Coordinates of C-alpha atoms and ligand atoms in Angstrom, one line a residue:
M157 CA 22.0 -20.0 -3.2
T158 CA 20.8 -20.1 -6.8
A159 CA 22.1 -18.8 -10.1
M160 CA 20.6 -15.4 -9.0
G161 CA 23.1 -15.5 -6.0
R162 CA 21.9 -14.8 -2.5
V163 CA 18.3 -13.5 -2.7
G164 CA 16.4 -11.7 0.1
V165 CA 12.7 -10.8 0.3
L166 CA 11.8 -7.9 2.6
L167 CA 8.1 -8.1 3.7
L168 CA 6.8 -4.7 4.8
N169 CA 3.8 -4.3 7.1
L170 CA 2.5 -1.8 9.6
G171 CA 3.1 -3.7 12.9
G172 CA 1.0 -3.8 15.9
P173 CA 1.4 -3.8 19.7
D174 CA 2.4 -7.3 21.1
K175 CA 0.9 -6.5 24.5
L176 CA -1.2 -3.8 26.2
E177 CA 1.8 -1.8 27.5
D178 CA 3.0 -1.4 23.9
V179 CA -0.2 0.3 22.8
G180 CA 0.8 3.9 23.8
P181 CA 4.3 3.8 22.3
F182 CA 2.9 2.1 19.1
L183 CA 0.3 4.8 18.7
Y184 CA 3.0 7.5 19.3
N185 CA 5.1 6.0 16.5
L186 CA 2.1 5.8 14.2
F187 CA 0.9 9.4 14.7
S188 CA 4.5 10.7 14.5
D189 CA 4.5 9.7 10.8
P190 CA 3.7 12.7 8.5
E191 CA 2.3 10.2 6.0
I192 CA -0.4 9.4 8.7
I193 CA -1.1 12.9 9.9
R194 CA -0.3 15.6 7.4
L195 CA 0.3 18.8 9.2
P196 CA 1.3 22.2 7.7
F197 CA 4.1 22.6 10.3
R198 CA 6.5 19.7 10.9
W199 CA 7.5 20.9 14.3
L200 CA 3.9 20.2 15.5
Q201 CA 4.1 16.5 14.5
K202 CA 5.8 15.0 17.7
P203 CA 3.8 17.1 20.3
L204 CA 0.5 16.3 18.5
A205 CA 1.5 12.6 18.1
W206 CA 2.1 12.5 21.9
F207 CA -1.2 14.3 22.7
I208 CA -3.3 12.0 20.4
A209 CA -1.5 8.8 21.6
V210 CA -2.1 9.7 25.2
R211 CA -5.8 10.5 24.5
R212 CA -6.3 7.3 22.4
T213 CA -4.4 4.7 24.4
G214 CA -7.1 3.8 26.9
K215 CA -9.8 3.2 24.3
S216 CA -7.4 1.4 22.0
Q217 CA -6.1 -0.8 24.9
E218 CA -9.8 -1.8 25.5
N219 CA -10.0 -2.9 21.9
Y220 CA -6.8 -4.9 22.1
K221 CA -8.0 -6.5 25.3
Q222 CA -11.0 -7.9 23.4
I223 CA -8.7 -9.7 21.0
G224 CA -6.5 -11.3 23.7
G225 CA -4.3 -8.3 24.8
G226 CA -2.2 -7.7 21.6
S227 CA -2.0 -7.7 17.9
P228 CA -1.5 -11.1 16.1
L229 CA 0.1 -9.2 13.1
R230 CA 3.7 -10.1 14.0
R231 CA 2.9 -13.8 14.4
I232 CA 0.9 -14.0 11.2
T233 CA 3.4 -12.0 9.2
E234 CA 6.2 -14.3 10.3
A235 CA 4.2 -17.4 9.5
Q236 CA 3.5 -15.9 6.0
G237 CA 7.3 -15.3 5.7
K238 CA 8.0 -18.9 6.6
A239 CA 5.4 -20.3 4.2
L240 CA 6.7 -18.0 1.4
Q241 CA 10.3 -19.3 2.0
E242 CA 9.1 -22.9 1.7
Q243 CA 7.1 -22.2 -1.4
L244 CA 10.0 -20.4 -3.0
T245 CA 12.3 -23.4 -2.2
A246 CA 9.7 -25.8 -3.8
L247 CA 9.9 -23.6 -6.9
G248 CA 13.7 -23.8 -6.9
Q249 CA 14.4 -20.3 -5.6
E250 CA 16.2 -20.2 -2.2
A251 CA 15.6 -16.9 -0.4
N252 CA 16.1 -15.3 3.0
I253 CA 12.9 -13.6 4.3
Y254 CA 12.9 -10.5 6.4
V255 CA 10.0 -8.8 8.1
G256 CA 10.1 -5.0 8.5
M257 CA 7.3 -3.3 10.4
R258 CA 6.7 0.4 10.2
Y259 CA 5.6 1.3 13.7
W260 CA 6.5 -1.7 15.9
H261 CA 8.9 -4.7 16.3
P262 CA 10.5 -6.0 14.2
Y263 CA 11.1 -2.5 12.9
T264 CA 12.1 -1.9 9.3
E265 CA 15.4 -0.6 10.6
E266 CA 16.0 -4.0 12.4
A267 CA 15.3 -5.9 9.2
I268 CA 17.7 -3.7 7.2
A269 CA 20.4 -4.1 9.9
Q270 CA 20.0 -7.9 9.5
L271 CA 20.0 -8.0 5.7
T272 CA 23.1 -5.8 5.4
T273 CA 25.0 -8.4 7.4
D274 CA 23.8 -11.2 5.2
T275 CA 25.5 -9.8 2.1
L276 CA 22.7 -10.3 -0.4
D277 CA 23.1 -10.2 -4.2
K278 CA 19.5 -9.3 -4.8
L279 CA 16.7 -8.0 -2.7
V280 CA 12.9 -7.9 -3.5
I281 CA 10.9 -5.4 -1.5
L282 CA 7.3 -6.7 -1.1
P283 CA 4.8 -4.7 0.9
L284 CA 2.0 -6.8 2.4
Y285 CA -0.6 -4.3 1.2
P286 CA -2.2 -5.4 -2.1
Q287 CA -3.1 -1.7 -2.9
F288 CA -0.8 1.3 -2.7
S289 CA -1.5 4.1 -0.3
I290 CA 0.6 7.0 0.7
S291 CA -0.2 6.1 4.3
T292 CA 1.0 2.5 4.1
S293 CA 3.4 1.3 1.4
G294 CA 4.2 4.9 0.6
S295 CA 5.3 5.5 4.2
S296 CA 7.5 2.4 4.3
F297 CA 9.1 3.3 0.9
R298 CA 9.8 6.8 2.2
L299 CA 11.6 5.3 5.2
L300 CA 13.6 2.9 3.1
E301 CA 14.6 5.7 0.7
K302 CA 16.1 7.5 3.7
L303 CA 17.9 4.4 5.0
W304 CA 19.3 3.8 1.5
Q305 CA 20.6 7.4 1.3
E306 CA 22.3 7.1 4.6
D307 CA 24.1 3.7 4.2
P308 CA 26.7 2.9 1.5
K309 CA 26.4 -0.8 2.3
L310 CA 22.7 -0.7 1.4
Q311 CA 23.5 1.1 -1.8
R312 CA 25.6 -1.8 -3.0
I313 CA 22.6 -4.2 -2.8
D314 CA 20.8 -4.7 -6.1
Y315 CA 17.1 -4.3 -5.2
T316 CA 13.7 -4.0 -6.8
V317 CA 10.4 -2.8 -5.4
I318 CA 6.9 -4.2 -5.9
P319 CA 4.6 -1.1 -5.5
S320 CA 1.2 -2.8 -5.4
W321 CA -0.1 -6.2 -6.6
Y322 CA -3.9 -6.2 -6.3
K323 CA -4.3 -7.7 -9.8
Q324 CA -2.1 -10.8 -9.0
P325 CA -4.2 -13.7 -10.4
N326 CA -3.5 -16.1 -7.5
Y327 CA -4.3 -13.4 -4.9
L328 CA -7.7 -12.8 -6.7
R329 CA -8.3 -16.6 -6.8
A330 CA -7.5 -16.9 -3.0
M331 CA -9.9 -14.1 -2.2
A332 CA -12.7 -15.6 -4.5
E333 CA -12.1 -19.1 -2.9
L334 CA -12.4 -17.6 0.7
I335 CA -15.6 -15.8 -0.2
A336 CA -17.1 -18.8 -1.9
Q337 CA -16.4 -21.0 1.1
E338 CA -18.2 -18.5 3.3
I339 CA -21.3 -17.8 1.2
D340 CA -21.8 -21.5 0.5
Q341 CA -22.6 -22.1 4.1
F342 CA -25.8 -20.1 3.8
P343 CA -29.1 -21.8 2.8
N344 CA -29.4 -19.5 -0.3
P345 CA -25.8 -18.7 -1.3
D346 CA -26.8 -16.5 -4.3
Q347 CA -28.9 -14.2 -2.0
V348 CA -26.0 -13.4 0.3
H349 CA -24.9 -9.7 0.1
I350 CA -21.1 -9.5 -0.3
F351 CA -19.8 -6.5 1.6
F352 CA -16.3 -5.4 0.9
S353 CA -14.8 -3.4 3.7
A354 CA -11.6 -1.5 3.0
H355 CA -9.5 0.4 5.5
G356 CA -10.3 4.1 4.9
V357 CA -8.0 7.1 4.3
P358 CA -8.8 10.8 4.6
K359 CA -10.5 12.0 1.4
S360 CA -7.8 14.6 0.9
Y361 CA -5.2 11.9 0.4
V362 CA -7.0 10.9 -2.8
E363 CA -8.4 14.3 -3.9
E364 CA -5.4 16.5 -3.1
A365 CA -2.4 14.3 -2.7
G366 CA -3.3 12.0 -5.7
D367 CA -3.2 8.7 -3.6
P368 CA -4.2 5.9 -6.1
Y369 CA -5.6 3.9 -3.1
Q370 CA -9.3 4.4 -3.8
Q371 CA -9.0 3.6 -7.5
E372 CA -6.9 0.4 -6.7
I373 CA -9.5 -0.7 -4.1
E374 CA -12.4 -0.2 -6.5
E375 CA -10.6 -2.1 -9.3
C376 CA -9.6 -4.9 -6.9
T377 CA -13.2 -5.3 -5.8
Y378 CA -14.3 -5.5 -9.4
L379 CA -11.6 -8.1 -10.2
I380 CA -12.5 -10.3 -7.2
M381 CA -16.1 -10.3 -8.2
Q382 CA -15.1 -11.2 -11.8
T383 CA -13.0 -14.1 -10.5
L384 CA -15.8 -15.2 -8.2
K385 CA -18.3 -15.5 -11.0
R386 CA -21.4 -15.5 -8.8
P387 CA -24.5 -13.4 -9.2
N388 CA -24.5 -11.9 -5.7
D389 CA -25.1 -8.2 -5.0
H390 CA -22.1 -6.4 -3.5
T391 CA -21.2 -3.2 -1.8
L392 CA -17.8 -1.5 -1.1
A393 CA -17.4 0.7 2.0
Y394 CA -14.5 2.1 4.1
Q395 CA -13.8 1.4 7.8
S396 CA -11.6 2.5 10.7
R397 CA -12.0 6.3 10.4
V398 CA -9.9 8.3 12.9
G399 CA -10.2 12.0 13.7
P400 CA -12.4 14.9 12.6
V401 CA -11.7 15.1 8.9
E402 CA -13.8 13.5 6.1
W403 CA -12.6 10.0 5.0
L404 CA -13.4 8.0 1.9
Q405 CA -17.2 7.2 1.8
P406 CA -19.5 5.4 2.3
Y407 CA -18.5 4.6 5.8
T408 CA -18.9 0.9 6.7
E409 CA -21.3 1.6 9.6
D410 CA -23.6 3.8 7.4
A411 CA -23.6 1.3 4.5
L412 CA -24.5 -1.6 6.9
Q413 CA -27.4 0.4 8.3
E414 CA -28.6 1.3 4.8
L415 CA -28.5 -2.4 3.7
G416 CA -30.4 -3.4 6.9
A417 CA -33.1 -0.8 6.2
K418 CA -33.4 -2.2 2.7
G419 CA -34.1 -5.7 4.1
V420 CA -30.8 -7.5 3.6
K421 CA -30.7 -10.4 6.1
D422 CA -27.6 -12.4 4.9
L423 CA -24.3 -10.7 4.6
V424 CA -20.6 -11.6 4.5
V425 CA -17.9 -9.0 5.1
V426 CA -14.8 -9.2 3.0
P427 CA -11.8 -7.3 4.5
I428 CA -10.2 -6.2 1.3
S429 CA -7.2 -4.1 2.2
F430 CA -5.7 -6.5 4.8
V431 CA -3.9 -9.8 4.2
S432 CA -3.7 -10.8 7.9
E433 CA -6.1 -10.9 10.8
H434 CA -5.5 -7.9 13.1
I435 CA -7.4 -5.5 15.3
E436 CA -9.6 -4.1 12.5
T437 CA -10.9 -7.5 11.5
L438 CA -11.0 -9.3 14.8
Q439 CA -12.4 -6.4 16.9
E440 CA -13.8 -3.7 14.6
I441 CA -15.6 -6.0 12.1
D442 CA -16.2 -9.1 14.2
I443 CA -17.5 -7.1 17.3
E444 CA -18.4 -3.5 16.5
Y445 CA -19.8 -3.8 12.9
R446 CA -21.5 -7.1 13.8
E447 CA -23.4 -5.3 16.5
I448 CA -24.4 -2.4 14.1
A449 CA -25.5 -4.9 11.4
E450 CA -27.6 -7.0 13.8
E451 CA -29.3 -3.9 15.2
A452 CA -30.1 -2.9 11.6
G453 CA -31.8 -6.3 11.1
I454 CA -28.9 -8.2 9.3
H455 CA -29.3 -11.3 11.3
N456 CA -26.9 -13.6 9.5
F457 CA -23.6 -11.7 9.6
K458 CA -20.4 -13.6 8.7
R459 CA -16.9 -12.5 7.9
V460 CA -14.5 -13.9 5.3
P461 CA -11.1 -14.7 6.9
A462 CA -8.1 -12.7 5.8
P463 CA -5.8 -14.6 3.4
N464 CA -3.2 -15.2 6.2
T465 CA -1.3 -18.4 5.1
H466 CA -3.9 -19.7 2.5
P467 CA -1.9 -21.8 0.0
L468 CA -3.1 -19.8 -3.0
F469 CA -2.2 -16.6 -1.3
I470 CA 1.3 -17.8 -0.5
Q471 CA 1.6 -19.0 -4.1
A472 CA 0.6 -15.4 -5.1
L473 CA 3.5 -14.0 -3.0
A474 CA 5.9 -16.5 -4.5
D475 CA 4.8 -15.6 -8.0
L476 CA 5.3 -11.9 -7.2
V477 CA 8.9 -12.5 -6.0
I478 CA 9.8 -14.7 -9.0
D479 CA 8.3 -12.2 -11.5
A480 CA 10.2 -9.4 -9.7
L481 CA 13.5 -11.2 -10.0
E482 CA 13.0 -11.7 -13.8
E483 CA 11.8 -8.2 -14.5
P484 CA 13.9 -5.0 -14.7
N485 CA 14.5 -3.4 -11.3
L486 CA 12.1 -0.8 -10.0
K487 CA 13.8 1.7 -7.7
L488 CA 12.2 3.3 -4.6
S489 CA 12.4 6.8 -6.2
Q490 CA 10.6 5.5 -9.3
V491 CA 7.6 4.3 -7.4
T492 CA 6.0 7.7 -6.7
Q493 CA 6.5 8.7 -10.3
M494 CA 4.9 5.4 -11.4
K495 CA 1.9 6.1 -9.2
K496 CA 1.6 9.2 -11.2
K497 CA 0.8 12.4 -9.3
V498 CA 1.3 11.1 -5.8
K499 CA 2.5 13.8 -3.5
M500 CA 4.2 12.3 -0.5
Y501 CA 4.5 14.6 2.5
P502 CA 6.7 17.4 1.2
P503 CA 10.3 17.4 2.4
E504 CA 11.1 20.1 5.0
A505 CA 14.4 21.1 3.6
W506 CA 14.3 24.1 1.3
E507 CA 15.0 23.3 -2.4
W508 CA 15.5 26.1 -4.9
G509 CA 13.4 26.0 -8.1
M510 CA 9.9 25.0 -8.9
T511 CA 9.9 22.2 -6.3
T512 CA 7.2 20.9 -3.9
S513 CA 9.2 22.1 -0.9
A514 CA 9.4 25.6 -2.4
E515 CA 5.7 25.5 -3.0
V516 CA 5.1 24.5 0.7
W517 CA 7.5 27.2 2.0
N518 CA 6.0 29.8 -0.2
G519 CA 2.5 28.8 1.1
R520 CA 3.7 29.1 4.7
I521 CA 5.3 32.5 4.2
A522 CA 2.2 33.7 2.4
M523 CA 0.0 32.5 5.3
L524 CA 2.2 34.3 7.9
G525 CA 2.0 37.5 5.7
F526 CA -1.8 37.2 5.6
I527 CA -2.0 36.7 9.4
A528 CA 0.3 39.8 9.9
L529 CA -2.0 41.8 7.6
I530 CA -5.2 40.8 9.5
I531 CA -3.5 41.7 12.9
E532 CA -2.5 45.1 11.5
L533 CA -6.1 45.8 10.2
I534 CA -7.6 44.8 13.6
T535 CA -5.1 46.5 16.0
G536 CA -3.9 49.3 13.8
Q537 CA -0.3 48.3 14.5
G538 CA 2.2 46.2 12.6
L539 CA 3.4 42.8 13.9
L540 CA 6.9 44.1 14.8
H541 CA 5.3 47.0 16.7
L542 CA 3.0 44.6 18.6
V543 CA 5.9 42.3 19.7
G544 CA 7.9 45.3 20.7
L545 CA 10.6 45.0 18.1
L546 CA 9.9 48.4 16.6
Ligands
LIG788 C1 -4.5 -0.8 4.1 C2 -4.4 -0.8 5.3 C3 -4.3 0.4 6.1 C4 -4.5 1.8 5.8 C5 -4.8 2.4 4.5 C6 -4.3 2.5 7.0 C7 -4.4 3.9 7.1 C8 -4.5 4.6 8.3 N1 -4.5 4.1 9.6 C9 -4.7 5.0 10.6 C10 -4.8 4.9 12.0 C11 -4.5 3.7 12.7 N2 -4.2 2.5 12.2 C12 -4.1 1.6 13.2 C13 -3.7 0.3 13.1 C14 -3.5 -0.4 11.9 N3 -3.8 0.1 10.6 C15 -3.6 -0.9 9.6 C16 -3.8 -0.8 8.3 C17 -4.0 0.4 7.6 N4 -4.0 1.6 8.0 C18 -3.1 -2.1 10.4 C19 -2.6 -3.3 9.7 C20 -3.0 -1.7 11.7 C21 -2.5 -2.6 12.9 C22 -3.5 -3.3 13.6 C23 -3.1 -4.2 14.7 O1 -3.5 -5.4 14.7 O2 -2.4 -3.8 15.6 C24 -4.3 2.2 14.4 C25 -4.1 1.6 15.8 C26 -5.3 0.8 16.2 C27 -6.4 1.7 16.8 O3 -6.1 2.4 17.8 O4 -7.4 1.8 16.2 C28 -4.6 3.6 14.1 C29 -4.9 4.6 15.1 C30 -4.7 6.3 9.8 C31 -4.8 7.6 10.5 C32 -4.6 6.0 8.5 C33 -4.5 6.9 7.3 C34 -4.1 8.1 7.3
FE2_789 FE1 -4.6 2.0 10.1

């Protein structure tokens, strides 16, 4: 305990299956989240999640098999938590660290159950995503808001949220140091092409829902290059596309092929939206994208490790916590306002007035009316006649 009282830090992350049998239920949890698949009808969410999870499990298990049969995300996140606690202690700030995953153990609900029994005086909520997206930090904040509304014990905890932190100077230094270490292993370090690969999101998240993710990724890339202070060419592309809709472009596979065609031979990939090794670095980049790059003529393909427990990165997390304790509190409900026009998935419950939910319901009713009109034009009968009600 310190002058601040009993402090807790809740680290949020996505979670990943610990073993192959977990892959199906993990995917079901992921696709059940309306911030991951945005559907016009909420009732469709669970059946569709089940359908997609069943279809995807085999392929996804094959990928997890290639990285040892499960995700290392829990182990690395817990190691980050331990290192953060030690760093905070060294800086004179004792804190309990909790890990809350969105789609697998330890679930956010488990972390919340633990921290409510620990009678904290102050809680810092720190997502392990440097950049904000509706689909990641946004989804976790949405869940936390719900848990807060339901539990009076939680409402008594004085808390603050860190929405995103891609500008944090020690984080930028950690990234620059990791990149420098990798390019300095090439015979001509200045000739190496630096390839930033960010996890993609559907384009509609940015263009229709106002997700600041793309802007934060672009600014983060720029700031890392500024911190690196090297003359190398660089590219930013988006990986891990799922499903038939258009995602942020350029896609990583296309950008690699284009660079190969232009004669790039030496390239390092920098995973930019992840702070831990996981399936998308160890399998997708190290195996799938390496193969694509080599086929395109990029013979010297390397990857920069994720920050994991790099001392400068842990220092960045500690700085974020200490700054958050000193600054005025930021509440969960303020985050979406702060991120300007972000539209999280609209609530289902009808709300009177010029609200998002009213807009959604009006849209749905208008769609039904339109379908009824088309049916009447084609069949010559109204909908109620057709279904035998009139
Ligand atoms: C910034 C990071 C991430 C964003 C943005 C993100 C968006 C997003 N992801 C999917 C679909 C899947 N994601 C999966 C796993 C996964 N995704 C992230 C990070 C981001 N996702 C992490 C850390 C992980 C866990 C990896 C692990 O080691 O287990 C998966 C499962 C893996 C697979 O089958 O490929 C899917 C599916 C969508 C649809 C989306 C945006 C809407
Ligand atoms: Fe993902």
